[in-house]
mmCIF file of C-alpha atoms and ligand atoms in Angstrom:
data_model
loop_
_atom_site.group_PDB
_atom_site.id
_atom_site.type_symbol
_atom_site.label_atom_id
_atom_site.label_comp_id
_atom_site.label_asym_id
_atom_site.label_seq_id
_atom_site.Cartn_x
_atom_site.Cartn_y
_atom_site.Cartn_z
ATOM 1 C CA MET N 1319 143.490 110.224 109.571
ATOM 2 C CA SER N 1320 140.135 108.439 109.252
ATOM 3 C CA THR N 1321 136.846 110.256 109.778
ATOM 4 C CA PRO N 1322 135.122 109.244 113.034
ATOM 5 C CA PRO N 1323 131.918 107.230 112.540
ATOM 6 C CA LEU N 1324 128.676 109.176 112.539
ATOM 7 C CA LYS N 1325 127.081 108.727 115.966
ATOM 8 C CA GLY N 1326 123.697 110.013 114.921
ATOM 9 C CA ARG N 1327 121.958 113.281 114.113
ATOM 10 C CA ILE N 1328 121.733 115.738 116.942
ATOM 11 C CA LEU N 1329 119.741 118.970 117.197
ATOM 12 C CA LEU N 1330 121.856 121.612 118.892
ATOM 13 C CA HIS N 1331 119.912 124.342 120.651
ATOM 14 C CA VAL N 1332 121.866 127.498 119.858
ATOM 15 C CA CYS N 1333 121.692 130.216 122.525
ATOM 16 C CA CYS N 1334 124.056 132.397 120.469
ATOM 17 C CA ALA N 1335 126.723 132.048 117.803
ATOM 18 C CA PRO N 1336 129.756 132.521 120.117
ATOM 19 C CA CYS N 1337 128.710 129.677 122.463
ATOM 20 C CA SER N 1338 127.900 127.506 119.465
ATOM 21 C CA THR N 1339 131.456 127.619 118.106
ATOM 22 C CA VAL N 1340 132.971 125.283 120.672
ATOM 23 C CA ALA N 1341 129.854 123.109 120.934
ATOM 24 C CA VAL N 1342 129.833 122.486 117.177
ATOM 25 C CA GLU N 1343 133.572 121.848 117.159
ATOM 26 C CA ARG N 1344 133.236 119.183 119.843
ATOM 27 C CA LEU N 1345 130.156 117.523 118.388
ATOM 28 C CA LEU N 1346 131.765 117.251 114.964
ATOM 29 C CA GLU N 1347 134.960 115.877 116.534
ATOM 30 C CA GLU N 1348 132.853 113.223 118.255
ATOM 31 C CA GLY N 1349 131.240 112.210 114.983
ATOM 32 C CA TRP N 1350 127.774 113.724 115.320
ATOM 33 C CA GLY N 1351 125.752 115.004 112.420
ATOM 34 C CA VAL N 1352 124.736 118.459 113.685
ATOM 35 C CA VAL N 1353 121.614 120.507 112.920
ATOM 36 C CA LEU N 1354 121.417 123.937 114.578
ATOM 37 C CA PHE N 1355 118.230 125.248 116.184
ATOM 38 C CA PHE N 1356 117.901 128.940 117.044
ATOM 39 C CA SER N 1357 115.135 129.196 119.654
ATOM 40 C CA ASN N 1358 115.487 132.221 121.891
ATOM 41 C CA SER N 1359 112.219 134.050 122.574
ATOM 42 C CA ASN N 1360 113.854 135.226 125.806
ATOM 43 C CA ILE N 1361 115.921 137.807 123.916
ATOM 44 C CA HIS N 1362 114.918 141.444 124.208
ATOM 45 C CA PRO N 1363 114.668 143.817 122.413
ATOM 46 C CA GLY N 1364 113.763 142.573 118.932
ATOM 47 C CA GLU N 1365 116.757 144.358 117.379
ATOM 48 C CA GLU N 1366 119.085 142.351 119.608
ATOM 49 C CA TYR N 1367 117.268 139.160 118.636
ATOM 50 C CA CYS N 1368 117.832 139.957 114.957
ATOM 51 C CA LYS N 1369 121.493 140.685 115.577
ATOM 52 C CA ARG N 1370 122.069 137.372 117.352
ATOM 53 C CA LEU N 1371 120.088 135.468 114.735
ATOM 54 C CA ALA N 1372 122.172 137.044 111.966
ATOM 55 C CA GLU N 1373 125.336 135.851 113.699
ATOM 56 C CA ALA N 1374 123.897 132.342 114.039
ATOM 57 C CA ARG N 1375 123.099 132.357 110.304
ATOM 58 C CA SER N 1376 126.615 133.472 109.539
ATOM 59 C CA LEU N 1377 128.121 130.713 111.697
ATOM 60 C CA ALA N 1378 125.875 128.083 110.101
ATOM 61 C CA SER N 1379 126.999 129.230 106.687
ATOM 62 C CA THR N 1380 130.691 129.186 107.676
ATOM 63 C CA MET N 1381 130.379 125.702 109.145
ATOM 64 C CA GLU N 1382 128.125 124.484 106.334
ATOM 65 C CA LEU N 1383 125.425 123.342 108.763
ATOM 66 C CA GLU N 1384 121.651 123.505 108.509
ATOM 67 C CA LEU N 1385 120.065 126.124 110.769
ATOM 68 C CA VAL N 1386 116.428 125.717 111.797
ATOM 69 C CA GLU N 1387 114.871 128.946 113.074
ATOM 70 C CA ASP N 1388 112.109 128.935 115.671
ATOM 71 C CA VAL N 1389 109.428 131.644 115.807
ATOM 72 C CA TYR N 1390 110.232 134.621 118.007
ATOM 73 C CA ASP N 1391 107.477 135.123 120.603
ATOM 74 C CA HIS N 1392 108.773 137.261 123.429
ATOM 75 C CA LYS N 1393 105.249 137.876 124.751
ATOM 76 C CA ALA N 1394 104.724 134.151 125.312
ATOM 77 C CA TRP N 1395 108.115 133.934 127.005
ATOM 78 C CA LEU N 1396 107.230 136.831 129.318
ATOM 79 C CA GLU N 1397 104.026 135.024 130.225
ATOM 80 C CA CYS N 1398 106.045 131.921 131.054
ATOM 81 C CA VAL N 1399 108.308 133.777 133.518
ATOM 82 C CA ARG N 1400 105.565 135.971 134.961
ATOM 83 C CA GLY N 1401 106.059 136.530 138.702
ATOM 84 C CA LEU N 1402 109.776 135.810 138.462
ATOM 85 C CA GLU N 1403 110.849 139.131 136.951
ATOM 86 C CA ASN N 1404 112.821 140.165 140.037
ATOM 87 C CA GLU N 1405 114.677 136.893 140.428
ATOM 88 C CA PRO N 1406 118.457 137.203 140.141
ATOM 89 C CA GLU N 1407 120.306 135.704 137.210
ATOM 90 C CA ARG N 1408 120.852 131.968 137.903
ATOM 91 C CA GLY N 1409 117.599 131.995 139.887
ATOM 92 C CA ARG N 1410 114.147 130.503 139.255
ATOM 93 C CA ARG N 1411 113.397 132.708 136.231
ATOM 94 C CA CYS N 1412 116.379 131.220 134.444
ATOM 95 C CA LEU N 1413 115.166 127.674 135.120
ATOM 96 C CA LYS N 1414 111.822 128.557 133.503
ATOM 97 C CA CYS N 1415 113.687 130.159 130.624
ATOM 98 C CA PHE N 1416 115.777 127.016 130.024
ATOM 99 C CA GLN N 1417 112.610 124.929 130.175
ATOM 100 C CA TYR N 1418 110.825 127.162 127.669
ATOM 101 C CA ASN N 1419 113.553 126.911 125.032
ATOM 102 C CA LEU N 1420 114.507 123.282 125.642
ATOM 103 C CA ARG N 1421 110.922 122.034 125.438
ATOM 104 C CA ARG N 1422 110.706 123.633 122.022
ATOM 105 C CA THR N 1423 114.004 122.027 121.062
ATOM 106 C CA ALA N 1424 112.767 118.574 122.135
ATOM 107 C CA ALA N 1425 109.574 119.027 120.109
ATOM 108 C CA THR N 1426 111.539 120.168 117.059
ATOM 109 C CA MET N 1427 113.940 117.226 117.343
ATOM 110 C CA GLU N 1428 110.962 114.902 117.234
ATOM 111 C CA HIS N 1429 109.333 116.802 114.379
ATOM 112 C CA LEU N 1430 112.530 116.633 112.317
ATOM 113 C CA GLY N 1431 113.066 112.943 113.117
ATOM 114 C CA LEU N 1432 116.512 113.520 114.658
ATOM 115 C CA ASP N 1433 118.033 111.187 117.254
ATOM 116 C CA CYS N 1434 118.619 113.482 120.202
ATOM 117 C CA PHE N 1435 119.302 117.061 121.259
ATOM 118 C CA THR N 1436 121.548 119.115 123.480
ATOM 119 C CA THR N 1437 122.211 122.800 124.133
ATOM 120 C CA THR N 1438 124.973 125.388 123.955
ATOM 121 C CA LEU N 1439 123.704 126.893 127.228
ATOM 122 C CA THR N 1440 126.317 124.900 129.146
ATOM 123 C CA VAL N 1441 129.176 126.884 127.580
ATOM 124 C CA SER N 1442 128.465 130.047 129.562
ATOM 125 C CA ARG N 1443 130.342 130.573 132.806
ATOM 126 C CA HIS N 1444 127.247 132.477 134.011
ATOM 127 C CA LYS N 1445 125.061 129.361 133.900
ATOM 128 C CA SER N 1446 125.113 126.229 136.010
ATOM 129 C CA SER N 1447 125.351 123.142 133.828
ATOM 130 C CA GLY N 1448 123.758 121.176 136.683
ATOM 131 C CA ASP N 1449 120.694 123.448 136.584
ATOM 132 C CA ILE N 1450 120.395 123.019 132.824
ATOM 133 C CA PHE N 1451 120.694 119.230 133.080
ATOM 134 C CA ALA N 1452 118.108 119.125 135.877
ATOM 135 C CA VAL N 1453 115.587 120.992 133.735
ATOM 136 C CA ALA N 1454 116.322 119.028 130.561
ATOM 137 C CA ALA N 1455 116.383 115.580 132.188
ATOM 138 C CA ALA N 1456 112.598 115.371 131.929
ATOM 139 C CA LEU N 1457 112.677 115.891 128.161
ATOM 140 C CA PRO N 1458 112.961 112.819 125.926
ATOM 141 C CA GLY N 1459 116.029 112.772 123.705
ATOM 142 C CA PHE N 1460 118.178 115.087 125.791
ATOM 143 C CA ILE N 1461 121.879 114.282 126.003
ATOM 144 C CA ALA N 1462 123.766 116.021 128.809
ATOM 145 C CA MET N 1463 126.922 117.593 127.404
ATOM 146 C CA ASP N 1464 128.909 120.007 129.530
ATOM 147 C CA PHE N 1465 130.674 122.205 126.988
ATOM 148 C CA LYS N 1466 132.298 124.224 129.808
ATOM 149 C CA LYS N 1467 134.638 121.321 130.399
ATOM 150 C CA ARG N 1468 138.132 121.330 128.880
ATOM 151 C CA ASP N 1469 138.170 125.151 128.909
ATOM 152 C CA GLY N 1470 135.152 125.301 126.635
ATOM 153 C CA TYR N 1471 134.321 128.882 127.519
ATOM 154 C CA ALA N 1472 137.854 130.118 126.722
ATOM 155 C CA ARG N 1473 137.809 128.141 123.483
ATOM 156 C CA SER N 1474 134.478 129.760 122.504
ATOM 157 C CA ILE N 1475 135.993 133.212 123.008
ATOM 158 C CA ALA N 1476 139.030 132.332 120.906
ATOM 159 C CA LEU N 1477 136.934 130.895 118.080
ATOM 160 C CA SER N 1478 134.528 133.855 118.196
ATOM 161 C CA ARG N 1479 137.454 136.268 117.835
ATOM 162 C CA THR N 1480 138.823 134.322 114.895
ATOM 163 C CA LEU N 1481 135.411 134.312 113.199
ATOM 164 C CA GLU N 1482 134.790 137.959 114.211
ATOM 165 C CA LEU N 1483 131.439 137.120 115.802
ATOM 166 C CA TYR N 1484 129.414 139.667 117.753
ATOM 167 C CA ARG N 1485 129.591 138.862 121.491
ATOM 168 C CA GLN N 1486 126.698 140.281 123.463
ATOM 169 C CA GLY N 1487 127.139 142.031 126.785
ATOM 170 C CA TYR N 1488 124.111 140.541 128.587
ATOM 171 C CA CYS N 1489 122.357 137.202 128.769
ATOM 172 C CA GLY N 1490 119.273 138.065 126.741
ATOM 173 C CA CYS N 1491 116.102 139.134 128.535
ATOM 174 C CA GLU N 1492 115.256 142.644 129.714
ATOM 175 C CA PHE N 1493 115.864 141.558 133.300
ATOM 176 C CA SER N 1494 119.475 140.749 132.514
ATOM 177 C CA MET N 1495 120.196 144.017 130.726
ATOM 178 C CA VAL N 1496 122.778 145.155 133.232
ATOM 179 C CA ARG N 1497 126.171 145.540 131.673
ATOM 180 C CA ARG N 1498 128.225 142.646 132.962
ATOM 181 C CA GLY N 1499 130.947 142.210 130.368
ATOM 182 C CA THR N 1500 130.705 139.555 127.681
ATOM 183 C CA LYS N 1501 128.709 136.396 128.164
HETATM 184 S S1 SF4 F 2762 118.920 135.981 132.556
HETATM 185 FE FE1 SF4 F 2762 119.232 134.744 130.712
HETATM 186 S S2 SF4 F 2762 118.741 132.620 131.299
HETATM 187 FE FE2 SF4 F 2762 117.893 134.011 132.860
HETATM 188 S S3 SF4 F 2762 115.791 134.393 132.227
HETATM 189 FE FE3 SF4 F 2762 117.015 136.055 131.355
HETATM 190 S S4 SF4 F 2762 117.579 135.340 129.316
HETATM 191 FE FE4 SF4 F 2762 116.863 133.553 130.441
#
């Protein structure tokens, strides 16, 4: 079987290692050269951030991919969503949150000289892919990829079990810290 041609180099915003499994699988199948970008200042507390980052590092190592790590600045993120603390999940706070992380991803793509970027956020069944695309459409270089399609969420769970990845029980910020089962 011949290797598919390389489409280009894409920066993949990684929300967490479990969601990244299926996204990486699909991008590699499609012939992309993938660089991972961990940018998640939304995560609280810091211990949880470190745990998720460690899993992303482990996945990058397993898949032999480069992982670029953003700075963690939860204070700046809180400032960004100020006034929206009581919004429900999938509400306006989440749109701001997507914007915060995806703007940083777009800037990093440009800084690294990559061709385009996308995000693993569309894997989660708790997030609207349409909302994510609407926020990201304004950012140059964004490619809309709906990783939920073709049972992407179920595939991410299966791959995460195989790789024994930690699967968090809440989205990430302190406002989402209500036990809701796995992401
Ligand atoms: S619930 Fe999730 S997507 Fe929404 S603001 Fe919190 S961390 Fe961001």
